[in-house]
Amino acid sequence: MGVAAYDAYADWYEAYASDTANAYQTQVRGRLRDLLGAGSGSCLDLCCGTGLQAAELRALGWRPVGVDLSAGQLRHARPRLPVARGDGAALPVADASVPAVACVLAHTDVPDYPAVVAEAARVLAPGGRFVHVGVHPCFTGAFADRSDPERIVIDGGYADRERSFRAWSPHGVRVRVGAWHVPLADLLNAVTDAGLTLVRTAEAGVGPVPDLFAFLATRPN
Ligand SMILES: C[S@@+](CC[C@H](N)C(=O)[O-])C[C@H]1O[C@@H](n2cnc3c(N)ncnc32)[C@H](O)[C@@H]1O
């Protein structure tokens, strides 16, 4: 199993991210809600962290079950949903067994996100839904200076895929745990390479330039 970078920051993350009423988290939840839609049965909350999305999944009718690499994060998640410790790139879940998978704000936390998408596709039942909500691959990352929300400055680091601790804000997650970058083409190719069908995409954010990119993909019947 990979290294759990969040173990050292789980208490900090719980305090930092649990203001779920803020504008950013409201946008995140909105994309999750719109793309996943109502349903029943299990929804695998992939890289569930402290379980912040569990309430939204439940409100949609799903039964959230979380998987995360970090024991520290799962300690906070446990009161919010049933969880298992596991690697998103090698899920402890049977083939074709769940009707929905959601992965929220986590693709920059794994060294090989295409492997995680492939695992999501493997565990999805035919017709099942996979929803990804993540930081926008074009406008958010080590390569993007977002200090002026009206004028995002992108530098040549867009092409770099290695983990970086460079961040425009000294207050957020990235200066602590770092981030991998998945360029837009790599992200979308991961979906089709996994055999999923891209159904819908969305961009959103709190400023004029989107800082979130999300999509719904389904496993063909
Ligand atoms: C920014 S947090 C997001 C958590 C949650 N989805 C949310 O919306 O708040 C990213 C999470 O991804 C988890 N993670 C990183 N690599 C992982 C992996 N290989 N398998 C499972 N979880 C992983 C981290 O431990 C962390 O809890």
PDB file of C-alpha atoms and ligand atoms in Angstrom:
ATOM      1  CA  MET A   1       0.000   0.000   0.000  1.00  0.00           C
ATOM      2  CA  GLY A   2       1.285   3.507  -0.800  1.00  0.00           C
ATOM      3  CA  VAL A   3       2.386   6.121   1.697  1.00  0.00           C
ATOM      4  CA  ALA A   4      -0.482   7.904   3.490  1.00  0.00           C
ATOM      5  CA  ALA A   5       0.619  11.527   3.270  1.00  0.00           C
ATOM      6  CA  TYR A   6      -2.523  12.656   5.082  1.00  0.00           C
ATOM      7  CA  ASP A   7      -1.823  10.736   8.288  1.00  0.00           C
ATOM      8  CA  ALA A   8       0.311  13.608   9.569  1.00  0.00           C
ATOM      9  CA  TYR A   9      -2.342  16.188   8.650  1.00  0.00           C
ATOM     10  CA  ALA A  10      -5.644  14.410   9.341  1.00  0.00           C
ATOM     11  CA  ASP A  11      -6.546  16.514  12.389  1.00  0.00           C
ATOM     12  CA  TRP A  12      -5.578  19.666  10.502  1.00  0.00           C
ATOM     13  CA  TYR A  13      -7.633  18.553   7.437  1.00  0.00           C
ATOM     14  CA  GLU A  14     -10.672  17.805   9.566  1.00  0.00           C
ATOM     15  CA  ALA A  15     -10.595  21.347  10.964  1.00  0.00           C
ATOM     16  CA  TYR A  16      -9.660  22.938   7.601  1.00  0.00           C
ATOM     17  CA  ALA A  17     -12.211  21.218   5.347  1.00  0.00           C
ATOM     18  CA  SER A  18     -15.149  20.623   7.624  1.00  0.00           C
ATOM     19  CA  ASP A  19     -16.602  24.107   7.045  1.00  0.00           C
ATOM     20  CA  THR A  20     -18.921  22.520   4.522  1.00  0.00           C
ATOM     21  CA  ALA A  21     -21.024  25.682   4.256  1.00  0.00           C
ATOM     22  CA  ASN A  22     -18.259  27.598   2.477  1.00  0.00           C
ATOM     23  CA  ALA A  23     -18.627  28.591  -1.183  1.00  0.00           C
ATOM     24  CA  TYR A  24     -16.008  26.130  -2.467  1.00  0.00           C
ATOM     25  CA  GLN A  25     -17.486  23.093  -0.716  1.00  0.00           C
ATOM     26  CA  THR A  26     -20.945  24.192  -1.869  1.00  0.00           C
ATOM     27  CA  GLN A  27     -19.700  24.145  -5.472  1.00  0.00           C
ATOM     28  CA  VAL A  28     -18.087  20.732  -4.946  1.00  0.00           C
ATOM     29  CA  ARG A  29     -21.280  19.253  -3.511  1.00  0.00           C
ATOM     30  CA  GLY A  30     -23.352  20.825  -6.277  1.00  0.00           C
ATOM     31  CA  ARG A  31     -21.290  19.156  -9.015  1.00  0.00           C
ATOM     32  CA  LEU A  32     -21.425  15.824  -7.177  1.00  0.00           C
ATOM     33  CA  ARG A  33     -25.197  16.109  -6.804  1.00  0.00           C
ATOM     34  CA  ASP A  34     -25.876  17.183 -10.407  1.00  0.00           C
ATOM     35  CA  LEU A  35     -23.654  14.566 -12.032  1.00  0.00           C
ATOM     36  CA  LEU A  36     -24.348  11.558  -9.815  1.00  0.00           C
ATOM     37  CA  GLY A  37     -28.046  12.157  -9.329  1.00  0.00           C
ATOM     38  CA  ALA A  38     -30.398  10.208  -7.124  1.00  0.00           C
ATOM     39  CA  GLY A  39     -30.036   6.469  -6.757  1.00  0.00           C
ATOM     40  CA  SER A  40     -30.078   3.578  -4.365  1.00  0.00           C
ATOM     41  CA  GLY A  41     -27.595   0.941  -3.299  1.00  0.00           C
ATOM     42  CA  SER A  42     -23.938   1.381  -2.435  1.00  0.00           C
ATOM     43  CA  CYS A  43     -21.898   4.310  -3.617  1.00  0.00           C
ATOM     44  CA  LEU A  44     -18.183   3.770  -3.124  1.00  0.00           C
ATOM     45  CA  ASP A  45     -16.732   7.029  -1.799  1.00  0.00           C
ATOM     46  CA  LEU A  46     -13.278   6.533  -3.279  1.00  0.00           C
ATOM     47  CA  CYS A  47     -10.531   8.396  -1.373  1.00  0.00           C
ATOM     48  CA  CYS A  48     -13.235   9.390   1.118  1.00  0.00           C
ATOM     49  CA  GLY A  49     -10.861  11.239   3.443  1.00  0.00           C
ATOM     50  CA  THR A  50     -12.727  12.379   6.533  1.00  0.00           C
ATOM     51  CA  GLY A  51     -16.071  11.492   4.936  1.00  0.00           C
ATOM     52  CA  LEU A  52     -17.143  14.997   3.999  1.00  0.00           C
ATOM     53  CA  GLN A  53     -19.228  13.844   1.028  1.00  0.00           C
ATOM     54  CA  ALA A  54     -21.140  11.131   2.909  1.00  0.00           C
ATOM     55  CA  ALA A  55     -24.079  13.367   3.840  1.00  0.00           C
ATOM     56  CA  GLU A  56     -24.592  14.503   0.234  1.00  0.00           C
ATOM     57  CA  LEU A  57     -24.447  10.918  -1.052  1.00  0.00           C
ATOM     58  CA  ARG A  58     -26.997   9.865   1.546  1.00  0.00           C
ATOM     59  CA  ALA A  59     -29.259  12.819   0.679  1.00  0.00           C
ATOM     60  CA  LEU A  60     -29.301  11.499  -2.902  1.00  0.00           C
ATOM     61  CA  GLY A  61     -30.488   8.110  -1.674  1.00  0.00           C
ATOM     62  CA  TRP A  62     -27.171   6.266  -1.936  1.00  0.00           C
ATOM     63  CA  ARG A  63     -25.530   4.192   0.820  1.00  0.00           C
ATOM     64  CA  PRO A  64     -21.963   5.584   1.002  1.00  0.00           C
ATOM     65  CA  VAL A  65     -19.066   3.248   1.772  1.00  0.00           C
ATOM     66  CA  GLY A  66     -15.654   4.847   2.030  1.00  0.00           C
ATOM     67  CA  VAL A  67     -12.164   3.705   1.080  1.00  0.00           C
ATOM     68  CA  ASP A  68      -9.061   5.729   1.865  1.00  0.00           C
ATOM     69  CA  LEU A  69      -5.364   5.073   2.301  1.00  0.00           C
ATOM     70  CA  SER A  70      -4.982   7.195   5.418  1.00  0.00           C
ATOM     71  CA  ALA A  71      -5.820   5.686   8.805  1.00  0.00           C
ATOM     72  CA  GLY A  72      -5.754   9.219  10.230  1.00  0.00           C
ATOM     73  CA  GLN A  73      -8.380  10.464   7.786  1.00  0.00           C
ATOM     74  CA  LEU A  74     -10.516   7.351   8.361  1.00  0.00           C
ATOM     75  CA  ARG A  75     -10.527   7.998  12.114  1.00  0.00           C
ATOM     76  CA  HIS A  76     -12.530  11.168  11.362  1.00  0.00           C
ATOM     77  CA  ALA A  77     -14.622   9.481   8.647  1.00  0.00           C
ATOM     78  CA  ARG A  78     -15.836   6.565  10.763  1.00  0.00           C
ATOM     79  CA  PRO A  79     -18.695   8.438  12.484  1.00  0.00           C
ATOM     80  CA  ARG A  80     -19.891   9.586   9.030  1.00  0.00           C
ATOM     81  CA  LEU A  81     -19.904   6.346   7.007  1.00  0.00           C
ATOM     82  CA  PRO A  82     -18.699   2.719   6.994  1.00  0.00           C
ATOM     83  CA  VAL A  83     -15.085   2.652   5.801  1.00  0.00           C
ATOM     84  CA  ALA A  84     -12.211   0.382   4.878  1.00  0.00           C
ATOM     85  CA  ARG A  85      -8.552   1.241   4.597  1.00  0.00           C
ATOM     86  CA  GLY A  86      -7.338   0.534   1.085  1.00  0.00           C
ATOM     87  CA  ASP A  87      -5.498   1.797  -1.951  1.00  0.00           C
ATOM     88  CA  GLY A  88      -7.683   3.288  -4.670  1.00  0.00           C
ATOM     89  CA  ALA A  89      -5.383   1.684  -7.230  1.00  0.00           C
ATOM     90  CA  ALA A  90      -5.993  -1.821  -5.781  1.00  0.00           C
ATOM     91  CA  LEU A  91      -9.474  -1.724  -4.305  1.00  0.00           C
ATOM     92  CA  PRO A  92     -10.612  -4.391  -1.813  1.00  0.00           C
ATOM     93  CA  VAL A  93     -13.895  -4.642  -3.757  1.00  0.00           C
ATOM     94  CA  ALA A  94     -15.245  -7.391  -6.054  1.00  0.00           C
ATOM     95  CA  ASP A  95     -15.584  -6.930  -9.814  1.00  0.00           C
ATOM     96  CA  ALA A  96     -18.834  -5.401 -11.103  1.00  0.00           C
ATOM     97  CA  SER A  97     -20.294  -5.143  -7.608  1.00  0.00           C
ATOM     98  CA  VAL A  98     -21.297  -1.505  -6.995  1.00  0.00           C
ATOM     99  CA  PRO A  99     -23.764   0.722  -8.856  1.00  0.00           C
ATOM    100  CA  ALA A 100     -21.875   3.982  -8.210  1.00  0.00           C
ATOM    101  CA  VAL A 101     -18.413   5.313  -7.418  1.00  0.00           C
ATOM    102  CA  ALA A 102     -17.594   8.915  -6.505  1.00  0.00           C
ATOM    103  CA  CYS A 103     -14.091  10.328  -6.240  1.00  0.00           C
ATOM    104  CA  VAL A 104     -14.005  13.887  -4.925  1.00  0.00           C
ATOM    105  CA  LEU A 105     -11.025  16.225  -4.621  1.00  0.00           C
ATOM    106  CA  ALA A 106      -8.542  13.365  -4.680  1.00  0.00           C
ATOM    107  CA  HIS A 107      -7.065  12.896  -8.149  1.00  0.00           C
ATOM    108  CA  THR A 108      -4.072  15.113  -7.341  1.00  0.00           C
ATOM    109  CA  ASP A 109      -3.379  13.018  -4.249  1.00  0.00           C
ATOM    110  CA  VAL A 110      -2.520   9.801  -6.063  1.00  0.00           C
ATOM    111  CA  PRO A 111       0.597   9.152  -8.131  1.00  0.00           C
ATOM    112  CA  ASP A 112      -1.320   7.194 -10.794  1.00  0.00           C
ATOM    113  CA  TYR A 113      -4.906   8.436 -11.160  1.00  0.00           C
ATOM    114  CA  PRO A 114      -5.547   6.441 -14.358  1.00  0.00           C
ATOM    115  CA  ALA A 115      -4.984   3.291 -12.246  1.00  0.00           C
ATOM    116  CA  VAL A 116      -7.641   4.513  -9.805  1.00  0.00           C
ATOM    117  CA  VAL A 117     -10.103   5.188 -12.645  1.00  0.00           C
ATOM    118  CA  ALA A 118      -9.396   1.687 -13.987  1.00  0.00           C
ATOM    119  CA  GLU A 119     -10.203   0.248 -10.550  1.00  0.00           C
ATOM    120  CA  ALA A 120     -13.416   2.279 -10.390  1.00  0.00           C
ATOM    121  CA  ALA A 121     -14.378   0.825 -13.772  1.00  0.00           C
ATOM    122  CA  ARG A 122     -13.547  -2.717 -12.618  1.00  0.00           C
ATOM    123  CA  VAL A 123     -15.781  -2.563  -9.527  1.00  0.00           C
ATOM    124  CA  LEU A 124     -18.704  -0.815 -11.250  1.00  0.00           C
ATOM    125  CA  ALA A 125     -21.676  -2.934 -12.201  1.00  0.00           C
ATOM    126  CA  PRO A 126     -22.762  -2.667 -15.834  1.00  0.00           C
ATOM    127  CA  GLY A 127     -24.606   0.634 -16.246  1.00  0.00           C
ATOM    128  CA  GLY A 128     -22.941   1.949 -13.087  1.00  0.00           C
ATOM    129  CA  ARG A 129     -21.956   5.592 -12.644  1.00  0.00           C
ATOM    130  CA  PHE A 130     -18.544   7.052 -11.899  1.00  0.00           C
ATOM    131  CA  VAL A 131     -18.401  10.691 -10.832  1.00  0.00           C
ATOM    132  CA  HIS A 132     -15.154  12.594 -10.552  1.00  0.00           C
ATOM    133  CA  VAL A 133     -14.996  16.047  -8.963  1.00  0.00           C
ATOM    134  CA  GLY A 134     -11.529  17.543  -8.801  1.00  0.00           C
ATOM    135  CA  VAL A 135      -9.484  20.685  -9.031  1.00  0.00           C
ATOM    136  CA  HIS A 136      -9.526  22.028 -12.569  1.00  0.00           C
ATOM    137  CA  PRO A 137      -6.582  20.454 -14.410  1.00  0.00           C
ATOM    138  CA  CYS A 138      -5.978  23.579 -16.526  1.00  0.00           C
ATOM    139  CA  PHE A 139      -6.416  26.388 -14.031  1.00  0.00           C
ATOM    140  CA  THR A 140      -5.433  24.941 -10.645  1.00  0.00           C
ATOM    141  CA  GLY A 141      -2.103  23.446  -9.680  1.00  0.00           C
ATOM    142  CA  ALA A 142       1.525  24.225  -9.011  1.00  0.00           C
ATOM    143  CA  PHE A 143       1.696  25.842 -12.467  1.00  0.00           C
ATOM    144  CA  ALA A 144      -1.198  28.270 -11.804  1.00  0.00           C
ATOM    145  CA  ASP A 145      -0.885  31.457  -9.788  1.00  0.00           C
ATOM    146  CA  ARG A 146      -4.429  32.136  -8.565  1.00  0.00           C
ATOM    147  CA  SER A 147      -3.554  34.990  -6.212  1.00  0.00           C
ATOM    148  CA  ASP A 148      -5.633  37.331  -8.441  1.00  0.00           C
ATOM    149  CA  PRO A 149      -8.963  35.553  -9.062  1.00  0.00           C
ATOM    150  CA  GLU A 150      -9.548  37.741 -12.152  1.00  0.00           C
ATOM    151  CA  ARG A 151      -6.252  36.825 -13.812  1.00  0.00           C
ATOM    152  CA  ILE A 152      -4.910  33.288 -13.382  1.00  0.00           C
ATOM    153  CA  VAL A 153      -1.297  33.023 -14.578  1.00  0.00           C
ATOM    154  CA  ILE A 154      -0.331  29.623 -16.020  1.00  0.00           C
ATOM    155  CA  ASP A 155       3.350  28.779 -16.388  1.00  0.00           C
ATOM    156  CA  GLY A 156       5.260  26.085 -18.267  1.00  0.00           C
ATOM    157  CA  GLY A 157       4.908  23.681 -15.340  1.00  0.00           C
ATOM    158  CA  TYR A 158       1.568  22.584 -16.847  1.00  0.00           C
ATOM    159  CA  ALA A 159       3.408  19.740 -18.562  1.00  0.00           C
ATOM    160  CA  ASP A 160       5.060  18.478 -15.332  1.00  0.00           C
ATOM    161  CA  ARG A 161       3.442  15.404 -13.870  1.00  0.00           C
ATOM    162  CA  GLU A 162       5.625  14.840 -10.830  1.00  0.00           C
ATOM    163  CA  ARG A 163       4.494  15.645  -7.304  1.00  0.00           C
ATOM    164  CA  SER A 164       4.947  19.287  -6.359  1.00  0.00           C
ATOM    165  CA  PHE A 165       4.615  21.201  -3.105  1.00  0.00           C
ATOM    166  CA  ARG A 166       4.584  24.513  -4.965  1.00  0.00           C
ATOM    167  CA  ALA A 167       1.327  26.343  -4.222  1.00  0.00           C
ATOM    168  CA  TRP A 168       0.060  29.874  -4.646  1.00  0.00           C
ATOM    169  CA  SER A 169      -1.542  29.755  -1.195  1.00  0.00           C
ATOM    170  CA  PRO A 170       0.498  28.975   1.925  1.00  0.00           C
ATOM    171  CA  HIS A 171      -2.706  28.144   3.810  1.00  0.00           C
ATOM    172  CA  GLY A 172      -4.079  25.154   1.914  1.00  0.00           C
ATOM    173  CA  VAL A 173      -3.560  21.423   1.536  1.00  0.00           C
ATOM    174  CA  ARG A 174      -0.906  21.468  -1.190  1.00  0.00           C
ATOM    175  CA  VAL A 175       1.978  23.030   0.717  1.00  0.00           C
ATOM    176  CA  ARG A 176       1.465  20.234   3.246  1.00  0.00           C
ATOM    177  CA  VAL A 177       0.859  17.045   1.235  1.00  0.00           C
ATOM    178  CA  GLY A 178       1.888  18.176  -2.259  1.00  0.00           C
ATOM    179  CA  ALA A 179      -0.019  17.379  -5.435  1.00  0.00           C
ATOM    180  CA  TRP A 180       0.389  15.377  -8.605  1.00  0.00           C
ATOM    181  CA  HIS A 181      -0.806  17.048 -11.780  1.00  0.00           C
ATOM    182  CA  VAL A 182      -2.951  15.254 -14.360  1.00  0.00           C
ATOM    183  CA  PRO A 183      -3.204  17.302 -17.569  1.00  0.00           C
ATOM    184  CA  LEU A 184      -6.698  17.482 -19.076  1.00  0.00           C
ATOM    185  CA  ALA A 185      -5.985  15.068 -21.923  1.00  0.00           C
ATOM    186  CA  ASP A 186      -4.531  12.463 -19.519  1.00  0.00           C
ATOM    187  CA  LEU A 187      -7.590  12.784 -17.285  1.00  0.00           C
ATOM    188  CA  LEU A 188     -10.091  12.258 -20.091  1.00  0.00           C
ATOM    189  CA  ASN A 189      -8.009   9.503 -21.686  1.00  0.00           C
ATOM    190  CA  ALA A 190      -8.011   7.676 -18.335  1.00  0.00           C
ATOM    191  CA  VAL A 191     -11.796   7.441 -18.625  1.00  0.00           C
ATOM    192  CA  THR A 192     -11.874   6.008 -22.131  1.00  0.00           C
ATOM    193  CA  ASP A 193      -8.832   3.763 -21.486  1.00  0.00           C
ATOM    194  CA  ALA A 194     -10.770   2.253 -18.564  1.00  0.00           C
ATOM    195  CA  GLY A 195     -13.617   1.360 -20.912  1.00  0.00           C
ATOM    196  CA  LEU A 196     -15.995   3.935 -19.444  1.00  0.00           C
ATOM    197  CA  THR A 197     -18.251   6.192 -21.470  1.00  0.00           C
ATOM    198  CA  LEU A 198     -17.934   9.898 -20.791  1.00  0.00           C
ATOM    199  CA  VAL A 199     -21.474  11.225 -20.383  1.00  0.00           C
ATOM    200  CA  ARG A 200     -21.211  14.779 -19.097  1.00  0.00           C
ATOM    201  CA  THR A 201     -18.619  17.292 -17.903  1.00  0.00           C
ATOM    202  CA  ALA A 202     -18.869  20.413 -15.744  1.00  0.00           C
ATOM    203  CA  GLU A 203     -16.696  23.362 -14.788  1.00  0.00           C
ATOM    204  CA  ALA A 204     -17.359  25.421 -11.684  1.00  0.00           C
ATOM    205  CA  GLY A 205     -15.743  27.566  -9.085  1.00  0.00           C
ATOM    206  CA  VAL A 206     -16.062  30.470  -6.755  1.00  0.00           C
ATOM    207  CA  GLY A 207     -14.446  33.038  -9.084  1.00  0.00           C
ATOM    208  CA  PRO A 208     -14.705  33.950 -12.780  1.00  0.00           C
ATOM    209  CA  VAL A 209     -12.132  31.329 -13.819  1.00  0.00           C
ATOM    210  CA  PRO A 210     -13.256  27.810 -12.864  1.00  0.00           C
ATOM    211  CA  ASP A 211     -11.252  25.982 -10.247  1.00  0.00           C
ATOM    212  CA  LEU A 212     -13.240  22.725 -10.432  1.00  0.00           C
ATOM    213  CA  PHE A 213     -13.686  20.223 -13.243  1.00  0.00           C
ATOM    214  CA  ALA A 214     -16.060  17.289 -12.893  1.00  0.00           C
ATOM    215  CA  PHE A 215     -17.489  14.527 -15.023  1.00  0.00           C
ATOM    216  CA  LEU A 216     -19.911  11.633 -15.087  1.00  0.00           C
ATOM    217  CA  ALA A 217     -18.862   8.437 -16.861  1.00  0.00           C
ATOM    218  CA  THR A 218     -20.736   5.166 -17.010  1.00  0.00           C
ATOM    219  CA  ARG A 219     -19.793   1.536 -17.442  1.00  0.00           C
ATOM    220  CA  PRO A 220     -21.451   0.214 -20.579  1.00  0.00           C
ATOM    221  CA  ASN A 221     -24.136  -2.450 -20.106  1.00  0.00           C
TER     222      ASN A 221
HETATM  223  C1  LIG B   1      -8.106  16.117  -0.361  1.00  0.00           C
HETATM  224  S1  LIG B   1      -8.556  14.590   0.409  1.00  0.00           S
HETATM  225  C2  LIG B   1     -10.242  14.500  -0.142  1.00  0.00           C
HETATM  226  C3  LIG B   1     -11.078  13.641   0.725  1.00  0.00           C
HETATM  227  C4  LIG B   1     -12.596  13.630   0.433  1.00  0.00           C
HETATM  228  N1  LIG B   1     -12.907  12.937  -0.800  1.00  0.00           N
HETATM  229  C5  LIG B   1     -13.219  14.996   0.461  1.00  0.00           C
HETATM  230  O1  LIG B   1     -13.982  15.319  -0.466  1.00  0.00           O
HETATM  231  O2  LIG B   1     -12.971  15.747   1.421  1.00  0.00           O
HETATM  232  C6  LIG B   1      -7.779  13.326  -0.581  1.00  0.00           C
HETATM  233  C7  LIG B   1      -7.810  11.963   0.050  1.00  0.00           C
HETATM  234  O3  LIG B   1      -7.254  11.005  -0.848  1.00  0.00           O
HETATM  235  C8  LIG B   1      -6.655   9.981  -0.061  1.00  0.00           C
HETATM  236  N2  LIG B   1      -5.756   9.163  -0.862  1.00  0.00           N
HETATM  237  C9  LIG B   1      -4.563   9.524  -1.393  1.00  0.00           C
HETATM  238  N3  LIG B   1      -4.026   8.494  -2.074  1.00  0.00           N
HETATM  239  C10 LIG B   1      -4.907   7.463  -1.989  1.00  0.00           C
HETATM  240  C11 LIG B   1      -4.918   6.140  -2.489  1.00  0.00           C
HETATM  241  N4  LIG B   1      -3.920   5.668  -3.242  1.00  0.00           N
HETATM  242  N5  LIG B   1      -5.962   5.353  -2.192  1.00  0.00           N
HETATM  243  C12 LIG B   1      -6.993   5.806  -1.426  1.00  0.00           C
HETATM  244  N6  LIG B   1      -7.030   7.059  -0.919  1.00  0.00           N
HETATM  245  C13 LIG B   1      -6.003   7.879  -1.202  1.00  0.00           C
HETATM  246  C14 LIG B   1      -5.956  10.766   1.037  1.00  0.00           C
HETATM  247  O4  LIG B   1      -5.610   9.964   2.144  1.00  0.00           O
HETATM  248  C15 LIG B   1      -6.990  11.836   1.338  1.00  0.00           C
HETATM  249  O5  LIG B   1      -7.828  11.453   2.399  1.00  0.00           O
END
